[in-house]
XYZ file of C-alpha atoms in Angstrom:
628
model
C -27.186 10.272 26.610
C -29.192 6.699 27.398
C -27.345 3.681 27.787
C -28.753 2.447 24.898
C -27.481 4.900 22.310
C -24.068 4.795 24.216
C -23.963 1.227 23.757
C -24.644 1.994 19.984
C -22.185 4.736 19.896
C -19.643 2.339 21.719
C -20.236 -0.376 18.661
C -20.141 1.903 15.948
C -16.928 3.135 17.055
C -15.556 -0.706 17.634
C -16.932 -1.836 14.302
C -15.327 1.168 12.255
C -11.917 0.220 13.751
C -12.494 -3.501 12.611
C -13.629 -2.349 9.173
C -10.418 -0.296 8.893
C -8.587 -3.154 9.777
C -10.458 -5.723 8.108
C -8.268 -8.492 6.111
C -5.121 -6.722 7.216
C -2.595 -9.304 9.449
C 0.962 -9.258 10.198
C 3.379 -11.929 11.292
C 4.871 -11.841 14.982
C 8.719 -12.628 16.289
C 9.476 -12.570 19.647
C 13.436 -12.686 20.706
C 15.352 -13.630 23.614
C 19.000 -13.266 23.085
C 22.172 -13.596 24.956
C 25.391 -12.486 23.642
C 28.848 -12.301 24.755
C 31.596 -10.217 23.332
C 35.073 -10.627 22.637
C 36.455 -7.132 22.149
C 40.062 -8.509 21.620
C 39.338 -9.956 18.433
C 35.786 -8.334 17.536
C 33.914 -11.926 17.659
C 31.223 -12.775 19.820
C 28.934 -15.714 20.766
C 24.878 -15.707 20.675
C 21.997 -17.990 21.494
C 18.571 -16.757 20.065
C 14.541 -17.797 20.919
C 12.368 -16.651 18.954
C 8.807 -17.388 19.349
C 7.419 -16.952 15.721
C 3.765 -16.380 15.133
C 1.638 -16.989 12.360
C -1.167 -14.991 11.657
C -1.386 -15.756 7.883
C -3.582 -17.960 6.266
C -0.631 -19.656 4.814
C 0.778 -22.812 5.738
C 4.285 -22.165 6.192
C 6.844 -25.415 5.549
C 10.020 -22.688 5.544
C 11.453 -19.833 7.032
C 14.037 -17.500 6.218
C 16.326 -15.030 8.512
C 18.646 -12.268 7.213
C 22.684 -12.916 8.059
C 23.645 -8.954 7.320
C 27.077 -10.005 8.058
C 28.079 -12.421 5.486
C 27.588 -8.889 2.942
C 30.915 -7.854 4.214
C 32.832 -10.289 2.440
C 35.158 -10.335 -0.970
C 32.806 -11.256 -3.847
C 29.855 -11.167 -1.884
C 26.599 -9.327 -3.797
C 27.757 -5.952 -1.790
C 31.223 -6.141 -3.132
C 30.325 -7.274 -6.399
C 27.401 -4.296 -7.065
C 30.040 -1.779 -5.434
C 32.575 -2.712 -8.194
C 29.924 -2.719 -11.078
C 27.788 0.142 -10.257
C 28.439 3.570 -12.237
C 28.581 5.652 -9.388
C 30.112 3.924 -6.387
C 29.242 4.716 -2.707
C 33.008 6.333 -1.387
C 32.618 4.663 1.449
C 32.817 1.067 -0.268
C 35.783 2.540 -2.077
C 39.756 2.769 -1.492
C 41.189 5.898 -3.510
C 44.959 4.599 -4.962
C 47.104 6.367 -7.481
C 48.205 4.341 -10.712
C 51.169 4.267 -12.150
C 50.058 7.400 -14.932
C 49.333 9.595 -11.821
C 45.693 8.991 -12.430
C 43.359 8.029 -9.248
C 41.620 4.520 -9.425
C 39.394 3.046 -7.139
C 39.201 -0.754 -5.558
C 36.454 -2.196 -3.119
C 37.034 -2.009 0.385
C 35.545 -5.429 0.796
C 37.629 -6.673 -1.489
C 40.855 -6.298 0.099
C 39.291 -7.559 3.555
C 41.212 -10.263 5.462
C 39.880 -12.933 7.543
C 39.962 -11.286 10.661
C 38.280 -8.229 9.367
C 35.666 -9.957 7.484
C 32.280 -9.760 8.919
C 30.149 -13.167 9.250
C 27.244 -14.720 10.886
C 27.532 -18.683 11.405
C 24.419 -20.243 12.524
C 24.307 -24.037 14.520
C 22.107 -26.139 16.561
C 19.265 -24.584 14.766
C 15.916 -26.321 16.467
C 12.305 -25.896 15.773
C 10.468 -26.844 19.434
C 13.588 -28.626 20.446
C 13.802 -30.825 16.664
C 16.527 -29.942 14.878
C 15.573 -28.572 11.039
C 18.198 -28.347 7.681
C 19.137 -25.165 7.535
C 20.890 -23.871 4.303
C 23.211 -20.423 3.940
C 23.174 -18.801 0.860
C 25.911 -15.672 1.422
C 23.435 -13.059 3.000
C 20.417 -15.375 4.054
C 19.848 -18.681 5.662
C 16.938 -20.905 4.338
C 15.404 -23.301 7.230
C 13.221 -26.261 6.128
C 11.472 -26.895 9.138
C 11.279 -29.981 10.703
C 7.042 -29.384 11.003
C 4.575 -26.738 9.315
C 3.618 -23.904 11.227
C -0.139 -23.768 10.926
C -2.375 -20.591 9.857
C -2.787 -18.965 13.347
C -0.043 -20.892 15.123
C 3.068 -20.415 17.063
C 6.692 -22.163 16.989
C 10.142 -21.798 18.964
C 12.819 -21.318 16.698
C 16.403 -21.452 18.502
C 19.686 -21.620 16.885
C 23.407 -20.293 18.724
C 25.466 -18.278 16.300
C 28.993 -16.779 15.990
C 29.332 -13.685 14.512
C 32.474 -11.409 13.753
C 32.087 -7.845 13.855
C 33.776 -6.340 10.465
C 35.687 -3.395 9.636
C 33.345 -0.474 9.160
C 32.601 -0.063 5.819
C 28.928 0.759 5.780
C 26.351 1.287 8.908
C 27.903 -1.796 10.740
C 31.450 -2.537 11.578
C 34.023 -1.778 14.287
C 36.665 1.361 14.282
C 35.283 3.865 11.869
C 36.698 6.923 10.804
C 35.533 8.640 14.381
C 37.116 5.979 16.416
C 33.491 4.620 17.541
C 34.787 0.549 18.452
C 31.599 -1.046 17.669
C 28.371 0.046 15.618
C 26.705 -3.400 15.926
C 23.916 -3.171 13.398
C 21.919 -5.990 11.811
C 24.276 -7.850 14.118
C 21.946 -11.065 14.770
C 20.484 -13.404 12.221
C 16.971 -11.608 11.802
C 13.656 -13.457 10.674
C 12.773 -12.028 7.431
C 9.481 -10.426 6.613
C 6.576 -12.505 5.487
C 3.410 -10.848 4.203
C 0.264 -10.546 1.787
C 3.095 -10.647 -0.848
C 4.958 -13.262 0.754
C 8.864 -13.474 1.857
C 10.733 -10.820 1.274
C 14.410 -12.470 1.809
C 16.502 -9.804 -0.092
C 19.753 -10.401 -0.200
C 21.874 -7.087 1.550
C 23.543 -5.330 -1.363
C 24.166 -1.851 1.275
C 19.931 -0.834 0.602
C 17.182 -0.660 3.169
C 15.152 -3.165 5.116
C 11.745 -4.831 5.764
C 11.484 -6.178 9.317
C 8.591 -8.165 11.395
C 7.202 -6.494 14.488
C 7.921 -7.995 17.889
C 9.422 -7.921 21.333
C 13.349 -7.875 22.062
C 14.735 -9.199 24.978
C 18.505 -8.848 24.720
C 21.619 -9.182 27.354
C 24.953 -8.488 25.962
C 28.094 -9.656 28.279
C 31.115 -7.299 27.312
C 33.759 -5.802 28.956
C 32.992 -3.308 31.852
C 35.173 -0.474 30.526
C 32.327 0.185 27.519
C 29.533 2.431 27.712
C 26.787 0.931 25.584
C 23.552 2.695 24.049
C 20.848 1.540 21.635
C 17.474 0.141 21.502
C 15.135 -0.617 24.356
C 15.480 0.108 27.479
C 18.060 -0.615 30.196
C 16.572 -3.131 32.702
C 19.585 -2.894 35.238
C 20.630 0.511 34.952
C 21.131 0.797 38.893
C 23.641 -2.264 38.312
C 25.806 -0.848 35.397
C 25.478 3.092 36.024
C 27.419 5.272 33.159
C 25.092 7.214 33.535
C 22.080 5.177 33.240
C 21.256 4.647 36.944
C 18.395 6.325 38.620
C 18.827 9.779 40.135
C 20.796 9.612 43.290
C 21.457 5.842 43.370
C 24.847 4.749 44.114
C 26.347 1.988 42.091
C 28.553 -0.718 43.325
C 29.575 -2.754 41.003
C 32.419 -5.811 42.027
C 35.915 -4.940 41.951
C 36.592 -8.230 40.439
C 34.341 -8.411 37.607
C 36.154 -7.748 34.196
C 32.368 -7.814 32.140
C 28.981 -6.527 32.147
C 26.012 -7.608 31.148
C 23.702 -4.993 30.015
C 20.103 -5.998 29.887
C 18.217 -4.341 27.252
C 14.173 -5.193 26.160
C 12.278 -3.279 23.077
C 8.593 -4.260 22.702
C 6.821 -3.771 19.637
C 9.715 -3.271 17.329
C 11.412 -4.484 14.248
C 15.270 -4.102 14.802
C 17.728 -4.390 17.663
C 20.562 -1.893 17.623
C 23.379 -1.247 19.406
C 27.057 0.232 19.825
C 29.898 0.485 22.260
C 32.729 2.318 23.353
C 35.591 3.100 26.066
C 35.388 6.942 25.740
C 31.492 7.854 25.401
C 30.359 10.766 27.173
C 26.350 9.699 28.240
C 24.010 12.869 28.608
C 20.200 12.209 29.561
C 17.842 14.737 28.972
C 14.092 14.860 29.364
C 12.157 15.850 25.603
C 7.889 16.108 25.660
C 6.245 13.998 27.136
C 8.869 12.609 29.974
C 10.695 10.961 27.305
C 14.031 10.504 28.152
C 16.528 11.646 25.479
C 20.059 9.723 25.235
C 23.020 11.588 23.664
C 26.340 9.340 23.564
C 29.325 10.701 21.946
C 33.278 11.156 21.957
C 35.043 12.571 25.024
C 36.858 14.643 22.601
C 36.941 18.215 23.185
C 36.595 19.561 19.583
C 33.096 17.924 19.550
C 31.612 18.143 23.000
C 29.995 22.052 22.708
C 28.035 20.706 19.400
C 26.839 17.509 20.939
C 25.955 20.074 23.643
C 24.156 22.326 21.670
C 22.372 19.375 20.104
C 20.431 18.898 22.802
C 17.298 21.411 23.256
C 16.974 21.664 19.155
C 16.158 17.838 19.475
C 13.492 18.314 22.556
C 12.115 21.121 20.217
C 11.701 18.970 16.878
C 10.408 16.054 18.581
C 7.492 18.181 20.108
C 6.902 19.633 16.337
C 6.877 15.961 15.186
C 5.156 14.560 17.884
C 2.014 17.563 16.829
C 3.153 17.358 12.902
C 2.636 13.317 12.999
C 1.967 12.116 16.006
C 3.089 11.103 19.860
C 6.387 9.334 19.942
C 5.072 6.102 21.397
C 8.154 4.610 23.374
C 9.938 5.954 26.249
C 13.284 6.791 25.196
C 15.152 7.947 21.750
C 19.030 7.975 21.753
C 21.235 9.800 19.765
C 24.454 8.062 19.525
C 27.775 8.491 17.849
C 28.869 5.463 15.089
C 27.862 4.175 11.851
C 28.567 6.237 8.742
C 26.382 9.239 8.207
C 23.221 8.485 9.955
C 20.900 5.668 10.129
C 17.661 4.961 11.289
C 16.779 2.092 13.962
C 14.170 1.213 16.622
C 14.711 3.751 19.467
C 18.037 4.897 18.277
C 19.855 6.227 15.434
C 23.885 6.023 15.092
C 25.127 8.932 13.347
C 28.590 10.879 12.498
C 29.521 13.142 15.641
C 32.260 15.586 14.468
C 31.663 18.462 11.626
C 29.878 21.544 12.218
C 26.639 22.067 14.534
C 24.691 22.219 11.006
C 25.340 19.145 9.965
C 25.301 17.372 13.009
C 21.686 18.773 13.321
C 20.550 18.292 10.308
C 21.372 14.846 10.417
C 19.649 14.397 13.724
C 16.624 15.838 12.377
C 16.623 13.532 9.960
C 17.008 10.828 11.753
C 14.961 11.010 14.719
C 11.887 12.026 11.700
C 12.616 8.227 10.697
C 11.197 7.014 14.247
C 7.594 8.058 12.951
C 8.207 6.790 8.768
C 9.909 3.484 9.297
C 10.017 2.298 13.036
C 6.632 2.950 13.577
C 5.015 3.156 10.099
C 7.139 0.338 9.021
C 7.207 0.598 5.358
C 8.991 -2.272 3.064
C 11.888 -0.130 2.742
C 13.361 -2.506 -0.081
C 10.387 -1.994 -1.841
C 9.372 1.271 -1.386
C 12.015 3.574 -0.005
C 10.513 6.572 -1.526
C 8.280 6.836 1.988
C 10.240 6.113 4.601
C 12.935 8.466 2.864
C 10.564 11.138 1.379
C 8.235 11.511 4.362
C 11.101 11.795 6.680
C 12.994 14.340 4.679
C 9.392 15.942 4.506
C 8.795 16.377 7.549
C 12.473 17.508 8.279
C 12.115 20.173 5.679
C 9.603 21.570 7.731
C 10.778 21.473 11.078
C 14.263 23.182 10.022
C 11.925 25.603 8.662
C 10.227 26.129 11.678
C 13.732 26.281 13.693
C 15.144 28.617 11.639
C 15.638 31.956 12.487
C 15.009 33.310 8.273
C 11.754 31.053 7.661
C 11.489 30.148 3.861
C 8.074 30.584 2.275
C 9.074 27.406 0.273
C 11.087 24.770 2.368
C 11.362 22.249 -0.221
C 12.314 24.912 -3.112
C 15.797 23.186 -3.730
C 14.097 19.699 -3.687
C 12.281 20.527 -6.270
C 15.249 21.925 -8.446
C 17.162 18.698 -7.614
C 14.437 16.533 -8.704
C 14.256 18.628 -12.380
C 18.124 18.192 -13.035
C 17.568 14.175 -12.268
C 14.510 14.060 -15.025
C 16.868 16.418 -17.381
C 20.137 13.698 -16.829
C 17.620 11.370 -18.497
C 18.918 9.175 -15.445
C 15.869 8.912 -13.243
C 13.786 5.449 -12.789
C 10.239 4.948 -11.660
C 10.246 5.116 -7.947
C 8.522 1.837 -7.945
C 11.998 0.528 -8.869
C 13.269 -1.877 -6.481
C 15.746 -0.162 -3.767
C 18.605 -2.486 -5.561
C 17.668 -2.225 -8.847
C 18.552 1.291 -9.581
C 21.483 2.486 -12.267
C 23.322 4.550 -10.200
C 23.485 5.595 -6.488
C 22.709 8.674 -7.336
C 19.108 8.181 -8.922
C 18.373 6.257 -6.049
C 18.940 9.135 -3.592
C 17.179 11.546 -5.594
C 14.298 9.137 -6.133
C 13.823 8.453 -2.737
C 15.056 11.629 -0.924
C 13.570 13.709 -3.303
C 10.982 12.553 -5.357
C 9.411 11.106 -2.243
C 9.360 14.441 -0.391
C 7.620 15.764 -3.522
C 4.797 13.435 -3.277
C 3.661 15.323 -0.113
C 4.763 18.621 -0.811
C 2.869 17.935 -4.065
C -0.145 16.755 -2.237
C -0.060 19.914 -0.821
C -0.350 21.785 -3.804
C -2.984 18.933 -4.840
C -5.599 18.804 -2.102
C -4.110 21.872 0.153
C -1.505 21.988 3.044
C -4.278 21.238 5.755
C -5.795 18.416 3.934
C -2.054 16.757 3.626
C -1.455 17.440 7.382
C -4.440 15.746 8.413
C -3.658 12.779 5.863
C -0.168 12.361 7.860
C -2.012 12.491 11.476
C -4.708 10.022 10.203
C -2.203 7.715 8.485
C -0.199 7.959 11.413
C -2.847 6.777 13.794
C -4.304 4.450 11.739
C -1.353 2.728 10.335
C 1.449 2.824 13.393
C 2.822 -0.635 14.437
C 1.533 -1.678 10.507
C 3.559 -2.439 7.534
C 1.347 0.251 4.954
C 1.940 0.749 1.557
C 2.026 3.440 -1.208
C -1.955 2.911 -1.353
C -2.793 3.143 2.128
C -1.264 6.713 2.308
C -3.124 7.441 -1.411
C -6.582 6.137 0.057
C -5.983 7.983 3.303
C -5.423 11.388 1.405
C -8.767 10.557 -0.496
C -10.298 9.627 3.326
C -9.264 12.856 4.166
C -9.819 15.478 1.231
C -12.792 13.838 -0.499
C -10.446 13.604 -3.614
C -9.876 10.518 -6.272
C -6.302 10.781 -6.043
C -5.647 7.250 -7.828
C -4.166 8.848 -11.269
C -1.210 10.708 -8.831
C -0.403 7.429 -7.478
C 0.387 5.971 -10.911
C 1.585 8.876 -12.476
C 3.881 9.736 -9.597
C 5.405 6.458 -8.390
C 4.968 3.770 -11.310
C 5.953 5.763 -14.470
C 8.419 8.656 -15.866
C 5.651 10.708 -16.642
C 5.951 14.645 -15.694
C 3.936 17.432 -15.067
C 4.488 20.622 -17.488
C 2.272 23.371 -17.868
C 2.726 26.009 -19.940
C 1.133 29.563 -20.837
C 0.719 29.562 -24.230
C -0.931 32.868 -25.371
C -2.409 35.899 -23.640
C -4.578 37.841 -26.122
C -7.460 40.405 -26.153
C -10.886 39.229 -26.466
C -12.027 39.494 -30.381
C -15.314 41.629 -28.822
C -14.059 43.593 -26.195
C -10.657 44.516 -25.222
C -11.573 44.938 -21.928
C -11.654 41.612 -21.298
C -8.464 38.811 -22.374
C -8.381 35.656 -22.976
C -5.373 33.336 -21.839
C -4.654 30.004 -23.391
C -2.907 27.264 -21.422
C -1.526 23.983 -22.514
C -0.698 20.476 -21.040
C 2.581 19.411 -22.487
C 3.569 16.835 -20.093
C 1.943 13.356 -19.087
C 0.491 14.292 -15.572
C -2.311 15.905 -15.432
C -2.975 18.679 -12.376
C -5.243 21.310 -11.302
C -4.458 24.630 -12.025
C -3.929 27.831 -10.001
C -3.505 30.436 -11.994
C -2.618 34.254 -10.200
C -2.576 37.491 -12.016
C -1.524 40.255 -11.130
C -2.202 43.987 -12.515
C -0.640 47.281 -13.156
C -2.624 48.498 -10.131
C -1.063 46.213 -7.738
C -4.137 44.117 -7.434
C -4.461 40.453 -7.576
C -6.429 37.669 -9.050
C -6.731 34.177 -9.018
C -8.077 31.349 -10.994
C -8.653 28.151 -9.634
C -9.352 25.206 -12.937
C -9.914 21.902 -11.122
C -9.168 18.796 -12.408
C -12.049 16.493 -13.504
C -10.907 13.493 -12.505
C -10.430 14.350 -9.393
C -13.920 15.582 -8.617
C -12.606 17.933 -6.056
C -12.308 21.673 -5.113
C -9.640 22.695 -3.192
C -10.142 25.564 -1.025
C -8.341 28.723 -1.614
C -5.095 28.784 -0.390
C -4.808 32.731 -0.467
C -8.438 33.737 1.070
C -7.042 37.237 1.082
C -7.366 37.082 -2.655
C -10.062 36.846 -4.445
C -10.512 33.813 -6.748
C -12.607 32.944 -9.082
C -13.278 28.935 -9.856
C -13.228 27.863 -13.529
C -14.785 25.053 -15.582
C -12.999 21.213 -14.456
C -10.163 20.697 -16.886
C -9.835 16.640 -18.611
C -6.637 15.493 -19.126
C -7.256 14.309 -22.544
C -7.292 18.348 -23.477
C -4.226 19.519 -23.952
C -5.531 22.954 -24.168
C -7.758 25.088 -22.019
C -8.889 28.702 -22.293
C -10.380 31.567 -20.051
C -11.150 34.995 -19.562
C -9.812 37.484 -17.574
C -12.021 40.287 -16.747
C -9.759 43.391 -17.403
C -7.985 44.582 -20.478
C -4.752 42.898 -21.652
C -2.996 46.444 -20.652
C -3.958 46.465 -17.112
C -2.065 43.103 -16.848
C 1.368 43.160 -15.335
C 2.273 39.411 -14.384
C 0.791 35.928 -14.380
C 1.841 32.768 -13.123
C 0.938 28.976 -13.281
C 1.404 27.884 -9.425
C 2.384 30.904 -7.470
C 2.850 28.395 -4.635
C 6.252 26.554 -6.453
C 4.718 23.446 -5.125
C 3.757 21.954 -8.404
C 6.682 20.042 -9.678
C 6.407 21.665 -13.574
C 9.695 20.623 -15.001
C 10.049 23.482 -17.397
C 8.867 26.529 -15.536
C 9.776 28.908 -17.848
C 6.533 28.421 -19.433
C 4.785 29.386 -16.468
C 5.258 33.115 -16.374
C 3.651 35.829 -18.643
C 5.680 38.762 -17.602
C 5.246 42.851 -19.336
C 8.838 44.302 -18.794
């Protein structure tokens, strides 16, 4: 190849990235903190930089930071939704008995006092060394600035804050029900997102979160009895040892000393996590590509052969992950014990230790699937939990699949199942609902678990399992250390497959709308009874292609493939070993559609509408045709 044409090659390649990217921008926080703890009382001391970067076109005269804290008050939102909702979280609740024998439940943040209360209190706020009003309204602190920060611009924001860690109700807090001392999450008054829809200051009410990408550079003085793992990595490991320190180095720490100060930074993220205790066991192992793997957990015998066990399932998933979505892109993952359940965070996740091997692994799975949907395709959560929730259980669907010893043909059978009882309750809300917005905890989870999951396994079904894997890859690489939204995974599918895929969006995410098909009639042809016609119908909103398989008295097989029209697309057969024959384009506005089959209506034994199950038809009892 000349120089000249590589050249050309060279600048077609940089000018397709820039069109990709064209428009798109994204704010920038960079934070330098120093904390100190007081484990005594659970209160500690902070001072915060951050360096905040403008890359909007907006002229912004305010800013606004998160103070997670404050939820973990009596009558804050939290408590109040947690007393109002139908279905509240048990974790929120205290079981008593009344005085009829009956149970009742009160909030847990209700009946906190003072010193278990959590809080954030923020002072000596300055914008480049001016001070600026600063205003707290319970979960959020509003900052007038004391100048504009210009379209392209940068500003040092610094402020000291006091913070008391509360009792654990609900992913952050101190003492949980495993004894883990301190699960400091959204510990530190956090700049809230700003972007092409402008801030996005939610209140916490116990939901997700929406976070700006940036560096962390964090020290944390505590005592030196506590073994500490979280985001980022250790810059002084060969100083504080537990495990940390470099293989074969002695450390010597002073005799004297009664703190540490662990020196953690975190590039390109959007959270800062951490926890601590006295009795954490520390294992390091090394998962694909020489990324080390952290596992901290109890020194309590009843748990240590699980945690143990843990470890070589999680090198395996993260290899399947890193070739199902994409290479991990940091340097170290840990796994630690804290929290309630599991939660996702940059680098980390904190997650119940005890129970069986199962459901420790399960949880892990899950988990650790969050570092590629969230904390690197960082998705408005609050917004739009239905990706970082769907995708990950997705993709963890798949790798227990591929783990397991009895492989299912359909991984996400019982997804689908859960997600038809929701629609049947008459309970379930569009998942373009607001994360805070929903009726009851319980649509939310099936929403977002479920119904999220479903718009990939769907896809599949849609466009075909190797089309949907390549979507993930490509949105992956095109959209990691973004903020992308339900369109840029809709557009990427089309990218992919060649399909107009706009009408599953909508249908999908935005309404209530459902897909039932339904085999209406299966009758001889008028002029020949060798040959039969079937008649299908469209009964519910959303409209699909068809796969249609029948099978005969013979034992042979054949399918019929009716492609949508407004999709302008052919998938390719998913069962090449059977033949298939592709049919006319079906519009939606038809509720009825009819074909031949070649052979007599005796020589038929069986058909089905989507022999694959991954077509979520809410009443598939309709979909058989069955001779007994």
């Amino acid at each position: 190849m000349n120089n000249k044409l590589l050249f050309l090659f060279i600048l077609l390649g940089i000018n397709s990235c820039f069109a990709q990217s064209k428009g798109y921008w994204q704010q920038k926080v960079d934070y330098a903190m120093e904390v100190s703890m007081d484990v005594k009382n659970y209160q500690y001391k902070g001072k915060q930089k951050l360096i905040y970067t403008n890359n909007s076109s907006d002229t912004l005269r305010r800013v606004y930071y998160h103070l997670f804290n404050n939820a973990f008050q009596p009558g804050s939102e939290m408590d109040m939704r947690s007393q109002t909702i139908a279905d509240p979280d048990a974790r929120f609740m205290n079981k008593l008995k009344a005085a009829d024998g009956k149970e009742i439940k009160e909030s847990r943040i209700a009946k906190l006092q003072s010193n278990e209360i959590g809080y954030l209190k923020i002072s000596n706020f300055k914008q480049d060394g001016v001070s600026a009003s600063t205003k707290e309204v319970s979960t959020i602190l509003e900052v007038t600035l004391a100048k504009p920060i210009l379209p392209g611009k940068s500003t040092t924001l610094t402020l000291d804050f006091d913070g008391q860690v509360p009792v654990q109700i609900r992913r952050s807090g101190r003492n949980n029900s495993e004894g883990i001392e301190f699960s400091m999450a959204q510990w530190y008054p956090k700049m809230a997102e700003f972007d092409f829809e402008g801030w996005h200051a939610d209140p916490y009410i116990a939901r997700e979160f929406h976070g700006v990408w940036g560096d962390f550079d964090v020290k944390i003085t505590i005592d030196k009895n506590y073994i500490l793992g979280g985001s980022g990595y250790l810059e002084n490991k060969n100083e504080i040892g537990f495990g940390y320190e470099e293989s074969g180095k002695i450390v010597k720490k002073d005799p004297k000393a009664k703190t540490l100060t662990w020196h953690f930074v975190a590039p390109n993220v959007h959270d800062f996590t951490w926890a601590a205790d006295k009795n954490y066991l520390h294992d390091v192992v090394k998962g694909p590509n020489n990324v080390d793997l952290h596992f901290l957990y109890k020194n309590n015998p009843k748990i240590i052969e699980n945690w143990k066990s843990l470890q070589p399932i999680m090198i395996t998933v993260m290899d399947f992950y890193n070739k199902t979505v994409g290479d991990y892109p940091y340097k170290q993952y840990s796994f630690i014990q804290g929290g309630d359940g599991g939660m996702e965070y940059a680098m980390c996740t904190l997650m119940l230790g005890s129970g069986s091997l199962n459901g420790l692994v399960g949880t892990a799975v899950h988990e650790l699937g969050h570092s590629w949907f969230q904390h690197v395709l960082a998705f408005n959560e609050s917004k739009h939990p239905w990706m970082d929730e769907g995708f990950t259980s997705y993709i963890e669907d798949i790798a227990m699949n591929e783990i397991s010893v009895k492989k299912a043909e359909n991984p996400f059978e019982s997804s689908y199942k859960t997600y038809i009882k929701l629609v049947e309750s008459g309970k379930e809300q569009p998942l373009s609902t607001h994360g805070d917005r929903y009726d009851e905890n319980r649509s939310y989870s099936i929403a977002s678990y479920v119904k999220g999951e479903l718009f990939l396994s769907q896809l599949e079904y849609i466009i075909g399992t190797e089309n949907t894997r390549k979507t993930l890859k490509r949105f992956y690489n095109d959209f990691k250390f973004k903020h992308p939204t339900p369109n840029d995974i809709k557009r990427t599918a089309e990218r992919v497959s060649g399909a107009n895929l706009d009408w599953y969006l909508t249908d999908w995410t935005q309404t209530l709308n459902t897909v039932d098909y339904g085999i209406k009639n299966v009758e001889s042809a008028t002029d020949d009874v060798q040959r039969t016609v079937l008649s299908l119908e469209r009964i519910g909103r959303i409209p699909m292609p068809i796969e249609v398989l029948v099978e005969y008295t013979d034992g042979t097989k054949e399918s019929f493939y009716i492609p949508l029209r407004m999709m302008s697309f052919e998938k390719e057969n998913p069962y090449p070993e059977i033949k298939r024959t592709v049919l006319s384009d079906w519009a939606w506005a038809n509720p009825n559609y009819f074909f031949e089959v070649p052979k007599a209506k005796t020589s038929i034994k069986k058909i089905t509408i989507d022999p694959s199950g991954l077509m979520a038809d809410v009443k598939r009892d309709n979909n058989l045709y069955e001779v007994k």
